[in-house]
mmCIF file of C-alpha atoms in Angstrom:
data_model
loop_
_atom_site.group_PDB
_atom_site.id
_atom_site.type_symbol
_atom_site.label_atom_id
_atom_site.label_comp_id
_atom_site.label_asym_id
_atom_site.label_seq_id
_atom_site.Cartn_x
_atom_site.Cartn_y
_atom_site.Cartn_z
ATOM 1 C CA UNK A 31 25.907 10.182 78.633
ATOM 2 C CA UNK A 32 23.763 10.173 75.514
ATOM 3 C CA UNK A 33 25.960 7.706 73.608
ATOM 4 C CA UNK A 34 28.180 5.340 75.559
ATOM 5 C CA UNK A 35 28.910 1.894 76.954
ATOM 6 C CA UNK A 36 28.438 0.179 80.299
ATOM 7 C CA UNK A 37 30.811 -2.624 81.306
ATOM 8 C CA UNK A 38 29.892 -5.512 83.549
ATOM 9 C CA UNK A 39 32.154 -8.360 84.715
ATOM 10 C CA UNK A 40 29.997 -11.184 86.029
ATOM 11 C CA UNK A 41 31.074 -13.537 88.845
ATOM 12 C CA UNK A 42 31.226 -16.344 86.260
ATOM 13 C CA UNK A 43 33.991 -14.536 84.407
ATOM 14 C CA UNK A 44 31.910 -13.207 81.500
ATOM 15 C CA UNK A 45 32.124 -9.706 80.072
ATOM 16 C CA UNK A 46 28.998 -7.779 79.135
ATOM 17 C CA UNK A 47 29.312 -4.491 77.239
ATOM 18 C CA UNK A 48 25.993 -2.681 76.951
ATOM 19 C CA UNK A 49 26.015 0.044 74.303
ATOM 20 C CA UNK A 50 23.245 2.641 74.231
ATOM 21 C CA UNK A 51 22.415 5.518 71.918
ATOM 22 C CA UNK A 52 19.812 7.844 73.389
ATOM 23 C CA UNK A 53 20.141 10.248 70.448
ATOM 24 C CA UNK A 54 19.054 7.488 68.059
ATOM 25 C CA UNK A 55 16.266 6.512 70.464
ATOM 26 C CA UNK A 56 14.960 10.093 70.517
ATOM 27 C CA UNK A 57 15.147 10.354 66.734
ATOM 28 C CA UNK A 58 13.242 7.103 66.220
ATOM 29 C CA UNK A 59 10.645 8.128 68.791
ATOM 30 C CA UNK A 60 10.191 11.521 67.114
ATOM 31 C CA UNK A 61 9.743 9.866 63.704
ATOM 32 C CA UNK A 62 7.221 7.478 65.236
ATOM 33 C CA UNK A 63 5.210 10.315 66.790
ATOM 34 C CA UNK A 64 5.272 12.351 63.582
ATOM 35 C CA UNK A 65 4.383 9.335 61.435
ATOM 36 C CA UNK A 66 1.208 8.691 63.391
ATOM 37 C CA UNK A 67 0.551 12.235 64.637
ATOM 38 C CA UNK A 68 0.459 14.057 61.295
ATOM 39 C CA UNK A 69 -2.157 11.753 59.689
ATOM 40 C CA UNK A 70 -4.255 11.903 62.867
ATOM 41 C CA UNK A 71 -4.247 15.720 62.906
ATOM 42 C CA UNK A 72 -5.028 15.914 59.195
ATOM 43 C CA UNK A 73 -7.921 13.480 59.515
ATOM 44 C CA UNK A 74 -9.325 15.369 62.500
ATOM 45 C CA UNK A 75 -9.068 18.736 60.725
ATOM 46 C CA UNK A 76 -10.371 17.351 57.446
ATOM 47 C CA UNK A 77 -8.686 17.139 54.050
ATOM 48 C CA UNK A 78 -9.400 19.835 51.480
ATOM 49 C CA UNK A 79 -9.005 18.122 48.113
ATOM 50 C CA UNK A 80 -10.430 19.237 44.797
ATOM 51 C CA UNK A 81 -9.788 16.309 42.448
ATOM 52 C CA UNK A 82 -9.755 12.483 42.555
ATOM 53 C CA UNK A 83 -5.984 12.410 41.976
ATOM 54 C CA UNK A 84 -5.427 14.687 44.969
ATOM 55 C CA UNK A 85 -7.630 12.410 47.067
ATOM 56 C CA UNK A 86 -5.602 9.336 46.085
ATOM 57 C CA UNK A 87 -2.336 11.176 46.784
ATOM 58 C CA UNK A 88 -3.586 12.263 50.222
ATOM 59 C CA UNK A 89 -4.645 8.699 51.095
ATOM 60 C CA UNK A 90 -1.258 7.301 50.018
ATOM 61 C CA UNK A 91 0.572 9.907 52.104
ATOM 62 C CA UNK A 92 -1.599 9.061 55.108
ATOM 63 C CA UNK A 93 -0.600 5.409 54.712
ATOM 64 C CA UNK A 94 3.041 6.079 53.841
ATOM 65 C CA UNK A 95 3.908 8.113 56.943
ATOM 66 C CA UNK A 96 2.911 5.441 59.514
ATOM 67 C CA UNK A 97 4.525 2.720 57.398
ATOM 68 C CA UNK A 98 7.841 4.590 57.263
ATOM 69 C CA UNK A 99 7.758 5.223 61.017
ATOM 70 C CA UNK A 100 7.112 1.538 61.751
ATOM 71 C CA UNK A 101 9.927 0.495 59.410
ATOM 72 C CA UNK A 102 12.332 2.889 61.162
ATOM 73 C CA UNK A 103 11.193 1.573 64.541
ATOM 74 C CA UNK A 104 11.894 -2.046 63.575
ATOM 75 C CA UNK A 105 15.118 -1.364 61.649
ATOM 76 C CA UNK A 106 17.318 0.602 64.057
ATOM 77 C CA UNK A 107 18.666 -1.097 67.168
ATOM 78 C CA UNK A 108 19.046 1.508 69.891
ATOM 79 C CA UNK A 109 20.506 -0.873 72.494
ATOM 80 C CA UNK A 110 23.102 -3.581 71.944
ATOM 81 C CA UNK A 111 24.841 -5.998 74.296
ATOM 82 C CA UNK A 112 28.118 -7.744 73.493
ATOM 83 C CA UNK A 113 28.809 -10.824 75.624
ATOM 84 C CA UNK A 114 32.226 -12.484 75.726
ATOM 85 C CA UNK A 115 32.376 -15.757 77.635
ATOM 86 C CA UNK A 116 35.412 -17.991 78.026
ATOM 87 C CA UNK A 117 33.292 -20.285 80.199
ATOM 88 C CA UNK A 118 30.737 -21.022 77.464
ATOM 89 C CA UNK A 119 33.188 -20.433 74.576
ATOM 90 C CA UNK A 120 30.715 -18.079 72.889
ATOM 91 C CA UNK A 121 30.444 -14.519 71.647
ATOM 92 C CA UNK A 122 26.936 -13.097 71.570
ATOM 93 C CA UNK A 123 25.677 -9.853 70.052
ATOM 94 C CA UNK A 124 22.147 -8.971 71.133
ATOM 95 C CA UNK A 125 20.459 -6.006 69.420
ATOM 96 C CA UNK A 126 17.221 -4.589 70.801
ATOM 97 C CA UNK A 127 14.980 -2.077 69.073
ATOM 98 C CA UNK A 128 13.157 0.767 70.786
ATOM 99 C CA UNK A 129 10.322 -0.281 73.110
ATOM 100 C CA UNK A 130 11.653 -3.860 72.974
ATOM 101 C CA UNK A 131 9.417 -4.766 70.030
ATOM 102 C CA UNK A 132 12.135 -6.702 68.227
ATOM 103 C CA UNK A 133 15.380 -8.383 69.216
ATOM 104 C CA UNK A 134 18.161 -9.877 67.105
ATOM 105 C CA UNK A 135 20.667 -12.359 68.516
ATOM 106 C CA UNK A 136 23.904 -13.394 66.810
ATOM 107 C CA UNK A 137 26.171 -16.061 68.325
ATOM 108 C CA UNK A 138 29.423 -17.659 67.248
ATOM 109 C CA UNK A 139 32.145 -19.687 68.899
ATOM 110 C CA UNK A 140 34.895 -17.761 70.651
ATOM 111 C CA UNK A 141 37.681 -20.285 70.143
ATOM 112 C CA UNK A 142 41.175 -18.892 70.477
ATOM 113 C CA UNK A 143 41.355 -15.512 68.727
ATOM 114 C CA UNK A 144 44.517 -15.050 66.719
ATOM 115 C CA UNK A 145 44.278 -11.273 66.274
ATOM 116 C CA UNK A 146 42.074 -8.231 66.733
ATOM 117 C CA UNK A 147 42.029 -5.744 63.869
ATOM 118 C CA UNK A 148 40.645 -2.230 64.092
ATOM 119 C CA UNK A 149 39.913 -1.551 60.444
ATOM 120 C CA UNK A 150 39.816 2.088 59.412
ATOM 121 C CA UNK A 151 39.170 3.282 55.887
ATOM 122 C CA UNK A 152 42.174 5.122 54.512
ATOM 123 C CA UNK A 153 41.822 8.903 54.038
ATOM 124 C CA UNK A 154 38.272 8.815 55.436
ATOM 125 C CA UNK A 155 36.894 11.573 57.616
ATOM 126 C CA UNK A 156 35.811 10.986 60.242
ATOM 127 C CA UNK A 157 37.987 7.906 60.753
ATOM 128 C CA UNK A 158 35.382 5.350 61.860
ATOM 129 C CA UNK A 159 36.809 2.001 62.885
ATOM 130 C CA UNK A 160 35.325 -1.483 63.065
ATOM 131 C CA UNK A 161 36.817 -4.180 65.283
ATOM 132 C CA UNK A 162 37.195 -7.648 63.769
ATOM 133 C CA UNK A 163 38.195 -10.817 65.587
ATOM 134 C CA UNK A 164 40.374 -13.146 63.516
ATOM 135 C CA UNK A 165 40.354 -16.889 64.246
ATOM 136 C CA UNK A 166 43.216 -19.282 63.422
ATOM 137 C CA UNK A 167 41.179 -21.019 60.687
ATOM 138 C CA UNK A 168 40.775 -17.737 58.775
ATOM 139 C CA UNK A 169 37.262 -16.861 59.876
ATOM 140 C CA UNK A 170 36.563 -13.356 61.086
ATOM 141 C CA UNK A 171 33.735 -11.812 63.056
ATOM 142 C CA UNK A 172 32.788 -8.178 63.623
ATOM 143 C CA UNK A 173 32.538 -7.118 67.268
ATOM 144 C CA UNK A 174 31.769 -3.417 66.799
ATOM 145 C CA UNK A 175 28.414 -2.165 68.087
ATOM 146 C CA UNK A 176 25.913 -1.147 65.463
ATOM 147 C CA UNK A 177 24.401 1.728 67.439
ATOM 148 C CA UNK A 178 27.620 3.588 68.336
ATOM 149 C CA UNK A 179 30.579 4.406 66.108
ATOM 150 C CA UNK A 180 34.179 3.720 67.124
ATOM 151 C CA UNK A 181 36.339 6.801 66.616
ATOM 152 C CA UNK A 182 40.012 5.917 67.207
ATOM 153 C CA UNK A 183 41.673 8.234 69.710
ATOM 154 C CA UNK A 184 38.583 9.045 71.760
ATOM 155 C CA UNK A 185 38.611 7.975 75.424
ATOM 156 C CA UNK A 186 35.340 6.042 75.094
ATOM 157 C CA UNK A 187 36.644 4.134 72.069
ATOM 158 C CA UNK A 188 40.008 3.388 73.670
ATOM 159 C CA UNK A 189 38.323 2.053 76.798
ATOM 160 C CA UNK A 190 35.979 -0.124 74.723
ATOM 161 C CA UNK A 191 38.933 -1.547 72.791
ATOM 162 C CA UNK A 192 40.908 -2.013 76.014
ATOM 163 C CA UNK A 193 38.107 -3.958 77.687
ATOM 164 C CA UNK A 194 37.695 -6.309 74.705
ATOM 165 C CA UNK A 195 41.437 -6.771 74.183
ATOM 166 C CA UNK A 196 42.066 -7.272 77.894
ATOM 167 C CA UNK A 197 39.393 -9.949 78.178
ATOM 168 C CA UNK A 198 40.507 -11.812 75.047
ATOM 169 C CA UNK A 199 44.197 -11.234 75.910
ATOM 170 C CA UNK A 200 44.927 -10.224 72.304
ATOM 171 C CA UNK A 201 46.422 -6.896 71.228
ATOM 172 C CA UNK A 202 44.468 -4.644 68.862
ATOM 173 C CA UNK A 203 46.196 -3.843 65.570
ATOM 174 C CA UNK A 204 45.056 -0.854 63.550
ATOM 175 C CA UNK A 205 44.667 -1.632 59.837
ATOM 176 C CA UNK A 206 44.070 1.074 57.246
ATOM 177 C CA UNK A 207 42.103 -0.017 54.207
ATOM 178 C CA UNK A 208 41.436 1.664 50.905
ATOM 179 C CA UNK A 209 38.055 2.016 49.220
ATOM 180 C CA UNK A 210 38.280 -1.495 47.732
ATOM 181 C CA UNK A 211 38.852 -3.033 51.170
ATOM 182 C CA UNK A 212 42.454 -4.126 50.687
ATOM 183 C CA UNK A 213 44.885 -3.765 53.537
ATOM 184 C CA UNK A 214 47.144 -0.740 53.259
ATOM 185 C CA UNK A 215 49.813 -2.278 55.537
ATOM 186 C CA UNK A 216 52.223 -4.955 54.306
ATOM 187 C CA UNK A 217 51.296 -8.533 55.151
ATOM 188 C CA UNK A 218 53.779 -10.314 57.417
ATOM 189 C CA UNK A 219 55.280 -13.514 55.934
ATOM 190 C CA UNK A 220 54.138 -16.859 57.295
ATOM 191 C CA UNK A 221 56.391 -18.739 59.703
ATOM 192 C CA UNK A 222 58.573 -21.516 58.316
ATOM 193 C CA UNK A 223 56.480 -24.308 59.852
ATOM 194 C CA UNK A 224 53.315 -22.836 58.337
ATOM 195 C CA UNK A 225 54.941 -22.758 54.883
ATOM 196 C CA UNK A 226 56.109 -26.384 55.213
ATOM 197 C CA UNK A 227 52.661 -27.490 56.364
ATOM 198 C CA UNK A 228 51.005 -25.697 53.451
ATOM 199 C CA UNK A 229 53.427 -27.296 50.981
ATOM 200 C CA UNK A 230 52.808 -30.769 52.470
ATOM 201 C CA UNK A 231 49.038 -30.335 52.265
ATOM 202 C CA UNK A 232 49.272 -29.105 48.687
ATOM 203 C CA UNK A 233 51.197 -32.255 47.641
ATOM 204 C CA UNK A 234 49.359 -34.943 49.643
ATOM 205 C CA UNK A 235 45.860 -33.501 49.642
ATOM 206 C CA UNK A 236 43.301 -35.554 47.669
ATOM 207 C CA UNK A 237 42.107 -34.069 44.388
ATOM 208 C CA UNK A 238 39.038 -31.909 44.748
ATOM 209 C CA UNK A 239 35.760 -33.448 43.848
ATOM 210 C CA UNK A 240 34.283 -31.948 40.728
ATOM 211 C CA UNK A 241 30.548 -31.437 40.746
ATOM 212 C CA UNK A 242 29.018 -30.805 37.370
ATOM 213 C CA UNK A 243 26.032 -28.517 37.258
ATOM 214 C CA UNK A 244 23.611 -28.102 34.448
ATOM 215 C CA UNK A 245 24.142 -24.709 32.935
ATOM 216 C CA UNK A 246 21.878 -22.737 30.686
ATOM 217 C CA UNK A 247 23.422 -20.362 28.148
ATOM 218 C CA UNK A 248 22.860 -16.707 28.918
ATOM 219 C CA UNK A 249 21.428 -17.594 32.334
ATOM 220 C CA UNK A 250 21.288 -14.647 34.744
ATOM 221 C CA UNK A 251 23.558 -14.700 37.740
ATOM 222 C CA UNK A 252 22.059 -15.219 41.173
ATOM 223 C CA UNK A 253 21.457 -12.037 43.079
ATOM 224 C CA UNK A 254 23.388 -11.223 46.220
ATOM 225 C CA UNK A 255 21.347 -12.037 49.364
ATOM 226 C CA UNK A 256 22.482 -8.728 50.825
ATOM 227 C CA UNK A 257 20.647 -6.911 48.019
ATOM 228 C CA UNK A 258 17.260 -8.269 49.135
ATOM 229 C CA UNK A 259 14.910 -6.391 51.452
ATOM 230 C CA UNK A 260 12.264 -7.584 53.891
ATOM 231 C CA UNK A 261 8.508 -7.613 53.557
ATOM 232 C CA UNK A 262 8.001 -4.442 55.591
ATOM 233 C CA UNK A 263 10.506 -2.502 53.504
ATOM 234 C CA UNK A 264 8.875 -3.839 50.323
ATOM 235 C CA UNK A 265 5.481 -2.605 51.533
ATOM 236 C CA UNK A 266 6.871 0.859 52.260
ATOM 237 C CA UNK A 267 8.603 0.991 48.872
ATOM 238 C CA UNK A 268 5.364 -0.126 47.200
ATOM 239 C CA UNK A 269 3.411 2.691 48.858
ATOM 240 C CA UNK A 270 6.068 5.200 47.844
ATOM 241 C CA UNK A 271 6.047 3.863 44.280
ATOM 242 C CA UNK A 272 2.248 4.107 44.085
ATOM 243 C CA UNK A 273 2.408 7.670 45.392
ATOM 244 C CA UNK A 274 4.953 8.626 42.712
ATOM 245 C CA UNK A 275 2.977 6.774 40.044
ATOM 246 C CA UNK A 276 -0.227 8.701 40.833
ATOM 247 C CA UNK A 277 1.741 11.959 40.996
ATOM 248 C CA UNK A 278 3.384 11.184 37.653
ATOM 249 C CA UNK A 279 0.026 10.288 36.089
ATOM 250 C CA UNK A 280 -1.568 13.582 37.190
ATOM 251 C CA UNK A 281 1.431 15.528 35.887
ATOM 252 C CA UNK A 282 1.348 13.618 32.589
ATOM 253 C CA UNK A 283 -2.358 14.439 32.178
ATOM 254 C CA UNK A 284 -1.661 18.111 32.903
ATOM 255 C CA UNK A 285 1.183 18.261 30.346
ATOM 256 C CA UNK A 286 -0.851 16.374 27.735
ATOM 257 C CA UNK A 287 -3.827 18.677 28.230
ATOM 258 C CA UNK A 288 -1.563 21.719 27.923
ATOM 259 C CA UNK A 289 -0.129 20.512 24.605
ATOM 260 C CA UNK A 290 -3.600 20.161 23.092
ATOM 261 C CA UNK A 291 -5.317 23.193 24.630
ATOM 262 C CA UNK A 292 -2.449 25.676 24.971
ATOM 263 C CA UNK A 293 -3.201 26.229 28.674
ATOM 264 C CA UNK A 294 -0.866 24.921 31.409
ATOM 265 C CA UNK A 295 -1.760 25.122 35.074
ATOM 266 C CA UNK A 296 1.176 25.019 37.499
ATOM 267 C CA UNK A 297 0.712 24.584 41.251
ATOM 268 C CA UNK A 298 3.203 25.708 43.880
ATOM 269 C CA UNK A 299 3.359 25.557 47.654
ATOM 270 C CA UNK A 300 4.367 29.207 48.122
ATOM 271 C CA UNK A 301 3.174 31.022 45.030
ATOM 272 C CA UNK A 302 -0.101 29.102 44.639
ATOM 273 C CA UNK A 303 -1.479 28.105 41.239
ATOM 274 C CA UNK A 304 -0.778 29.906 37.974
ATOM 275 C CA UNK A 305 -2.014 29.362 34.456
ATOM 276 C CA UNK A 306 0.236 29.928 31.435
ATOM 277 C CA UNK A 307 -1.375 30.491 28.042
ATOM 278 C CA UNK A 308 0.419 29.917 24.761
ATOM 279 C CA UNK A 309 -1.272 32.939 23.183
ATOM 280 C CA UNK A 310 -0.182 35.340 25.944
ATOM 281 C CA UNK A 311 3.218 34.044 27.191
ATOM 282 C CA UNK A 312 4.627 31.485 24.744
ATOM 283 C CA UNK A 313 8.146 31.460 26.267
ATOM 284 C CA UNK A 314 6.927 30.823 29.824
ATOM 285 C CA UNK A 315 4.465 28.230 28.520
ATOM 286 C CA UNK A 316 7.238 26.382 26.644
ATOM 287 C CA UNK A 317 9.681 26.415 29.572
ATOM 288 C CA UNK A 318 7.162 25.141 32.116
ATOM 289 C CA UNK A 319 5.906 22.499 29.686
ATOM 290 C CA UNK A 320 9.470 21.289 29.126
ATOM 291 C CA UNK A 321 10.045 21.073 32.887
ATOM 292 C CA UNK A 322 6.775 19.174 33.161
ATOM 293 C CA UNK A 323 7.906 16.609 30.585
ATOM 294 C CA UNK A 324 11.254 16.140 32.381
ATOM 295 C CA UNK A 325 9.434 15.734 35.691
ATOM 296 C CA UNK A 326 7.172 13.099 34.184
ATOM 297 C CA UNK A 327 10.163 11.104 32.892
ATOM 298 C CA UNK A 328 12.191 11.317 36.114
ATOM 299 C CA UNK A 329 9.314 10.636 38.491
ATOM 300 C CA UNK A 330 8.044 7.842 36.251
ATOM 301 C CA UNK A 331 11.445 6.124 36.273
ATOM 302 C CA UNK A 332 11.709 6.357 40.073
ATOM 303 C CA UNK A 333 8.165 5.038 40.463
ATOM 304 C CA UNK A 334 8.916 2.111 38.137
ATOM 305 C CA UNK A 335 12.069 1.230 40.109
ATOM 306 C CA UNK A 336 10.158 1.367 43.397
ATOM 307 C CA UNK A 337 7.422 -0.901 42.083
ATOM 308 C CA UNK A 338 10.022 -3.314 40.660
ATOM 309 C CA UNK A 339 11.863 -3.502 43.993
ATOM 310 C CA UNK A 340 8.616 -4.025 45.910
ATOM 311 C CA UNK A 341 7.559 -6.813 43.541
ATOM 312 C CA UNK A 342 10.887 -8.685 43.391
ATOM 313 C CA UNK A 343 12.473 -7.703 46.698
ATOM 314 C CA UNK A 344 15.825 -7.195 44.941
ATOM 315 C CA UNK A 345 17.440 -3.763 44.988
ATOM 316 C CA UNK A 346 19.966 -4.459 42.240
ATOM 317 C CA UNK A 347 18.799 -6.821 39.487
ATOM 318 C CA UNK A 348 21.277 -9.527 38.390
ATOM 319 C CA UNK A 349 23.216 -8.844 35.229
#
């Protein structure tokens, strides 16, 4: 099976669910081979460049391809193991990248789960579910594997849910959520003793301690930690931004030269290079010059965003 799970019940009473995705492993391996193979072949055959800008672009591409392949290799976990242990009162999610170069381990206390929710986005196709374990104190933890999707109704998904629910002895409840993340099902009312306890705590609880913080007018809000990227991703984005910046600079020089000389040279992968003269074909010269200006603006904006992200490490700047 290319994508599936393997279940193991240890003599100590633990449950190990090993999820594998050989399709993702093959894709990552192919990207890795192409990322290092293409620059090697090009360097062995020799690069045919005619200008300094083309030389810089070729060097950046030769650096960008291996960097992207390494980032993909270290970002996608092809194997994942979920461990449920009543004996140690722990839940462990262990993600391992291809070739075992990197491993991520996440642990949290098992406690006494109050509910298991299979959350499915409403009106989504395909209906991909994520399993969440709810604890009595309100905390919740995701148990779904990151390398294999859970499609409700499939035999593999139903067996995975059955193994987890059977070990935790908690039934799985399907919850449909809208785009905003709110539950589409009605919320059951709290029991009477829970309402009385909440009312008692609200009356007899001590007043909250107020901590005053120095505030600066018009201070920017702190960015979300989830919007930050790692050093490797910042390096890849920086290389891509430099590549676009050099490409945009060469295009800007070509458009500027065309406006002053009346001669525009356009290069294409299939049709080759063509020159448009204002004296001979003014309409074609104007159209291609306009497209060149638009390309300079769009590529320049993307390059600036890439360089900003690589310098700050923040995808979305605080408002």
